[in-house]
XYZ file of N, CA and C in Angstrom:
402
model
N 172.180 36.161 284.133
C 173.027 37.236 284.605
C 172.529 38.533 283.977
N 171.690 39.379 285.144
C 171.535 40.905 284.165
C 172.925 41.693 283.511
N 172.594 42.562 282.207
C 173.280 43.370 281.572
C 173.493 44.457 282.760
N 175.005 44.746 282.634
C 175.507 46.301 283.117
C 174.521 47.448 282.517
N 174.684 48.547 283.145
C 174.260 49.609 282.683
C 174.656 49.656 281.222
N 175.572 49.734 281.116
C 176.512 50.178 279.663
C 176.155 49.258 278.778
N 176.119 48.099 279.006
C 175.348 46.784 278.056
C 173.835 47.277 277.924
N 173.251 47.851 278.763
C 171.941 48.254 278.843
C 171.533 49.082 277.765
N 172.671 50.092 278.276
C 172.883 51.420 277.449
C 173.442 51.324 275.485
N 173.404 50.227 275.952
C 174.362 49.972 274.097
C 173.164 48.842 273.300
N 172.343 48.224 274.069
C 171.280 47.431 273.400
C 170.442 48.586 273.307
N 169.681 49.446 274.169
C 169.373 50.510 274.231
C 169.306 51.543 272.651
N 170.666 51.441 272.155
C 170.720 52.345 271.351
C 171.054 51.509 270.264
N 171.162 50.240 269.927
C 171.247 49.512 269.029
C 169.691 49.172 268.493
N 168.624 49.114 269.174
C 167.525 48.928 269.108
C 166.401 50.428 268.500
N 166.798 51.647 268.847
C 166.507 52.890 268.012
C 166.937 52.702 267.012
N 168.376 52.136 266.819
C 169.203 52.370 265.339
C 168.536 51.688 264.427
N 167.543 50.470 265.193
C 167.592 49.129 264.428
C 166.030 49.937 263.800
N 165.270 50.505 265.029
C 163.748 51.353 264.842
C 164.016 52.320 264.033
N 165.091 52.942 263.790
C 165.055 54.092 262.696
C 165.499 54.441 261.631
N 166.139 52.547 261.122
C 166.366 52.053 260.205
C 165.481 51.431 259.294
N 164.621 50.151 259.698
C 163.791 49.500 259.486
C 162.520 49.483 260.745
N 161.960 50.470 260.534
C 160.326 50.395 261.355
C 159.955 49.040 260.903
N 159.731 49.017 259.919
C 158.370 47.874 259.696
C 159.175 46.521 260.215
N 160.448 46.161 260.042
C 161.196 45.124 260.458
C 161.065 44.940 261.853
N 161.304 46.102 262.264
C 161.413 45.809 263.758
C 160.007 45.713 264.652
N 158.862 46.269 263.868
C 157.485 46.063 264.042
C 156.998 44.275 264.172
N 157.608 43.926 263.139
C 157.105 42.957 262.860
C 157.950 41.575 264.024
N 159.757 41.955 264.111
C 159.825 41.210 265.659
C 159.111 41.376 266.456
N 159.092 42.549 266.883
C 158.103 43.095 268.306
C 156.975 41.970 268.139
N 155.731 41.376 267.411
C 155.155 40.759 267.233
C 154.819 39.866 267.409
N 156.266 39.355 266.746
C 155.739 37.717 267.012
C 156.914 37.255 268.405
N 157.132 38.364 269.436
C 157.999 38.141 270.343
C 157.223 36.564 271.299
N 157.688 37.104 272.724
C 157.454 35.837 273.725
C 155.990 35.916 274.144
N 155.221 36.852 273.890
C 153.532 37.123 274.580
C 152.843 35.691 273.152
N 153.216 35.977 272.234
C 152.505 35.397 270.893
C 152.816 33.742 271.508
N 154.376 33.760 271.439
C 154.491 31.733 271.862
C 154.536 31.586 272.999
N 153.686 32.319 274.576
C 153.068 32.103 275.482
C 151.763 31.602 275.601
N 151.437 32.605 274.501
C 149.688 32.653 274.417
C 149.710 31.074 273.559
N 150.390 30.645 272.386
C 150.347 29.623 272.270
C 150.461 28.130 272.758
N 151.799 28.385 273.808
C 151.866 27.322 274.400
C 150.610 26.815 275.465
N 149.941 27.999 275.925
C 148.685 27.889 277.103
C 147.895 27.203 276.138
N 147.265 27.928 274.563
C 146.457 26.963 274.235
C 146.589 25.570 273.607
N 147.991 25.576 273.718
C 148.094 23.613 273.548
C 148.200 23.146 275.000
N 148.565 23.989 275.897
C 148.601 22.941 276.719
C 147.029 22.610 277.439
N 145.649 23.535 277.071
C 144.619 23.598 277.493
C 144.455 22.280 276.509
N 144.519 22.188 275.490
C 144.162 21.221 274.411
C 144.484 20.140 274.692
N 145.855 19.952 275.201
C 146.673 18.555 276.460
C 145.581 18.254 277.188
N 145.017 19.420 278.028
C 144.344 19.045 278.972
C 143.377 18.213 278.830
N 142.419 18.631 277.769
C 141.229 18.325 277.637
C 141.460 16.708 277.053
N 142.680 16.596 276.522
C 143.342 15.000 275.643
C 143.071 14.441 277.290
N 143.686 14.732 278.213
C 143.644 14.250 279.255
C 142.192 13.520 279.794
N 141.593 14.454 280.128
C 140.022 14.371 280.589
C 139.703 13.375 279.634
N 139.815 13.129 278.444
C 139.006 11.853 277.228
C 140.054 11.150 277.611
N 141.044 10.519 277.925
C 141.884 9.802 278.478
C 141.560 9.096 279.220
N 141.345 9.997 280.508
C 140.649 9.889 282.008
C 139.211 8.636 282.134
N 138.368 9.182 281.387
C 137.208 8.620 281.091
C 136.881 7.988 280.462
N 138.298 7.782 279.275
C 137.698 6.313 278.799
C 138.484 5.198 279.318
N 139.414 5.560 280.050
C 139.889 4.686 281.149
C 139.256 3.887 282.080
N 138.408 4.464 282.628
C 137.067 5.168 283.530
C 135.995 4.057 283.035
N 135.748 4.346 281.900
C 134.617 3.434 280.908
C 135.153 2.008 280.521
N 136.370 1.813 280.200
C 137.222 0.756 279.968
C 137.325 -0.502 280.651
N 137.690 0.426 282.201
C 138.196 -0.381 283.420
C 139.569 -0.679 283.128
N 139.950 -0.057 282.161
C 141.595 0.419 282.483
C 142.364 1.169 282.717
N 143.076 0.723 284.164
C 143.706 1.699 285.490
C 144.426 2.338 284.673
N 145.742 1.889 283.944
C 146.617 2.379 283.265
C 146.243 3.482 282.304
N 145.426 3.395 281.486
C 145.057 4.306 280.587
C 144.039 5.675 281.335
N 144.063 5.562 282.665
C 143.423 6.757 283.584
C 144.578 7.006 284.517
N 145.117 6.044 284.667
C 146.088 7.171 285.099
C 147.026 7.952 284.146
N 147.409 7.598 282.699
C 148.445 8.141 282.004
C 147.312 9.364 281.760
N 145.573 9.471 281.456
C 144.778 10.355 281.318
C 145.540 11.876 282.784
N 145.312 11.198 283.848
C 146.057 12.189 285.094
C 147.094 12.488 284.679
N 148.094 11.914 283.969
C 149.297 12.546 284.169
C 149.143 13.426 283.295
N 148.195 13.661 282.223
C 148.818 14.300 281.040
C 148.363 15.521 281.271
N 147.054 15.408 282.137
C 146.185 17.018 282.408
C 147.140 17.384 283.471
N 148.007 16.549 284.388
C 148.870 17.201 285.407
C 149.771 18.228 284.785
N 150.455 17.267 283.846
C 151.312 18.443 283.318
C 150.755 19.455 282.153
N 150.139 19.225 281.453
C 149.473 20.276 280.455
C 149.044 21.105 281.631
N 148.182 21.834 282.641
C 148.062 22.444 283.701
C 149.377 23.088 284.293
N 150.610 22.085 284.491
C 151.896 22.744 284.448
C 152.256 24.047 283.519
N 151.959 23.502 282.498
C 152.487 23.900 281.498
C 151.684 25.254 280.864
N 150.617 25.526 281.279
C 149.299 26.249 281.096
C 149.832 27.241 281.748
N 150.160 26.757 283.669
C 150.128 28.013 284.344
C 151.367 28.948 283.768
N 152.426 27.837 283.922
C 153.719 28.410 284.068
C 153.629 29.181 282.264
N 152.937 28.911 281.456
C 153.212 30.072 280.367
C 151.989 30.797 280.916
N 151.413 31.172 281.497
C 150.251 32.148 281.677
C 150.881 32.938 282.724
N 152.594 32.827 283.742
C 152.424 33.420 284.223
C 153.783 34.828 283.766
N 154.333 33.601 282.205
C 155.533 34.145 282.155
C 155.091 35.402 281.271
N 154.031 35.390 280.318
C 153.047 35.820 279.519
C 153.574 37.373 279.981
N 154.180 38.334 278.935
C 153.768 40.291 279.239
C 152.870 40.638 279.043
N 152.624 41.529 280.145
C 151.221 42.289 279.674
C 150.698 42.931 278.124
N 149.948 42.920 277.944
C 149.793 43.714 276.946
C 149.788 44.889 276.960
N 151.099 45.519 276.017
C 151.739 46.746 275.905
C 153.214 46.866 277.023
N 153.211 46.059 277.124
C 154.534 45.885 278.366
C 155.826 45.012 277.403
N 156.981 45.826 277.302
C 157.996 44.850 276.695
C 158.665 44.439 277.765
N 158.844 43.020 277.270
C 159.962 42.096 277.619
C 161.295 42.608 277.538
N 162.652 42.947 278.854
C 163.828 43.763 278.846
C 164.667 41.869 278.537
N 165.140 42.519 277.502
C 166.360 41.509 277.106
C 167.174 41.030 277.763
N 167.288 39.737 278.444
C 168.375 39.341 279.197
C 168.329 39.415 280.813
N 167.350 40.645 280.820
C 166.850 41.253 282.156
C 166.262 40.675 283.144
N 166.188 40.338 284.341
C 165.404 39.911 285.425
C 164.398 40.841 285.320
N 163.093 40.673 285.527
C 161.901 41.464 285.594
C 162.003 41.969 286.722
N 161.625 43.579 286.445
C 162.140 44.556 287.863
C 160.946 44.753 288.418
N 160.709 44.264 289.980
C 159.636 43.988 291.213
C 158.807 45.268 290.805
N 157.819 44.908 291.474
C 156.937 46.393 291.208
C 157.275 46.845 292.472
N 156.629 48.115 292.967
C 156.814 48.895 293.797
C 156.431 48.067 295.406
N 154.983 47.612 295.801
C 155.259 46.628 296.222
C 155.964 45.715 296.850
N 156.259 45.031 295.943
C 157.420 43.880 296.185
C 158.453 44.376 296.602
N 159.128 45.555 295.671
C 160.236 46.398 296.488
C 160.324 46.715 297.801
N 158.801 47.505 298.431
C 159.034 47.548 300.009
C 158.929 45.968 300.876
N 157.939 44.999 300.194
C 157.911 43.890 301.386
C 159.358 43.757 301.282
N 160.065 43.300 300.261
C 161.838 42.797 300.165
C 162.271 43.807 300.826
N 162.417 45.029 300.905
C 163.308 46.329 301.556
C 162.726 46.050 303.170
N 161.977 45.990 303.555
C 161.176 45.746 305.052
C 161.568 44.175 305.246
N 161.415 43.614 304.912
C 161.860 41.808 305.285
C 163.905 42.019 305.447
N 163.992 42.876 305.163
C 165.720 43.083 304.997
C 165.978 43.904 306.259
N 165.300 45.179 305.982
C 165.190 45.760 307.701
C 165.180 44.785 308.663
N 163.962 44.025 308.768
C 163.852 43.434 310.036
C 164.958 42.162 310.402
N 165.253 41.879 309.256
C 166.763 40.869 309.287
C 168.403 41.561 309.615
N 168.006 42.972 308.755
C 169.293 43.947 309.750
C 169.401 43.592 311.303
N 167.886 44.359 311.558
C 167.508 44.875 313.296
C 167.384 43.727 313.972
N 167.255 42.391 313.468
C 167.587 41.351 314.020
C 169.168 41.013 314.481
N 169.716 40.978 313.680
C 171.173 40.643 313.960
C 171.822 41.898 314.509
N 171.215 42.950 314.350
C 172.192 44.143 315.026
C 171.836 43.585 316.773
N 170.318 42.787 316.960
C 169.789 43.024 318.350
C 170.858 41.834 318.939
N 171.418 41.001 317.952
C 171.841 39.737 318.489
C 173.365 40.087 318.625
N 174.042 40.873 317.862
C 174.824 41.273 318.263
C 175.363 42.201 319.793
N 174.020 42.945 319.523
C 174.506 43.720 320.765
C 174.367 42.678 322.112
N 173.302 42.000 322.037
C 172.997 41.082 322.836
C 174.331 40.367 323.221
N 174.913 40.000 322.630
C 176.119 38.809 322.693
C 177.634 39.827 322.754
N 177.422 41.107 322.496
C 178.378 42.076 322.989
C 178.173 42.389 324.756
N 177.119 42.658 325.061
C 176.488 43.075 326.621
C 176.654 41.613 327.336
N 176.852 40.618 326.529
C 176.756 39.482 327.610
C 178.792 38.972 327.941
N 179.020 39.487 327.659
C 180.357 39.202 327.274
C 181.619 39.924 328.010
């Protein structure tokens, strides 16, 4: 559930208070925020992966099904797990808004604002349509 304005507006100014109290404190959250245990989780789950692949192949080498396929499952999901923190990942120099839904870029704003138009001008056409037939 996004924050109200006023919730916005009051983390907002709780967060200067907190910056112009303790810089170095609040330096040092900023830090180790969600980019740091993104970037981490991608490289364990690359590390999953690769557990996978030696899994895979010595399954492979073995002639045991079971131990190649649990090799698949594990690179399936480490790969899960890779993308989905690589995609939740902020840019660098971009903060994360607290609580916030990430606001569309400009972009995205018109396809969504234009996909909404044409769903207006749709139902206005079906309306009138079913008004004139009537």
């Amino acid at each position: 559930m996004p924050l109200s304005e006023h919730e916005q507006r009051m983390l907002e100014q709780m967060e200067r208070a907190l910056y112009a109290e303790d810089p170095k404190f609040a330096t040092a959250l900023e830090g180790s925020g969600l980019r740091t245990y993104t970037r981490r989780r991608v490289y364990q789950a690359v590390a999953g992966f690769l557990v996978g692949i030696a899994l895979l192949m010595a399954g492979m080498v073995a002639q045991q099904v079971w131990l190649s396929v649990v090799g698949f499952l594990v690179m399936l999901g480490c790969a899960v797990l890779a993308v989905t923190g690589w995609r939740k990942a902020p840019k660098p120099g971009e903060q994360p808004a607290a609580g916030a839904a990430p606001q569309p870029t400009g972009r995205q704003q018109r396809q969504k604002r234009s996909m909404m138009d044409r769903i207006d001008e749709r139902w206005q056409r079906r309306r009138d349509e079913q008004q004139g037939g009537q």
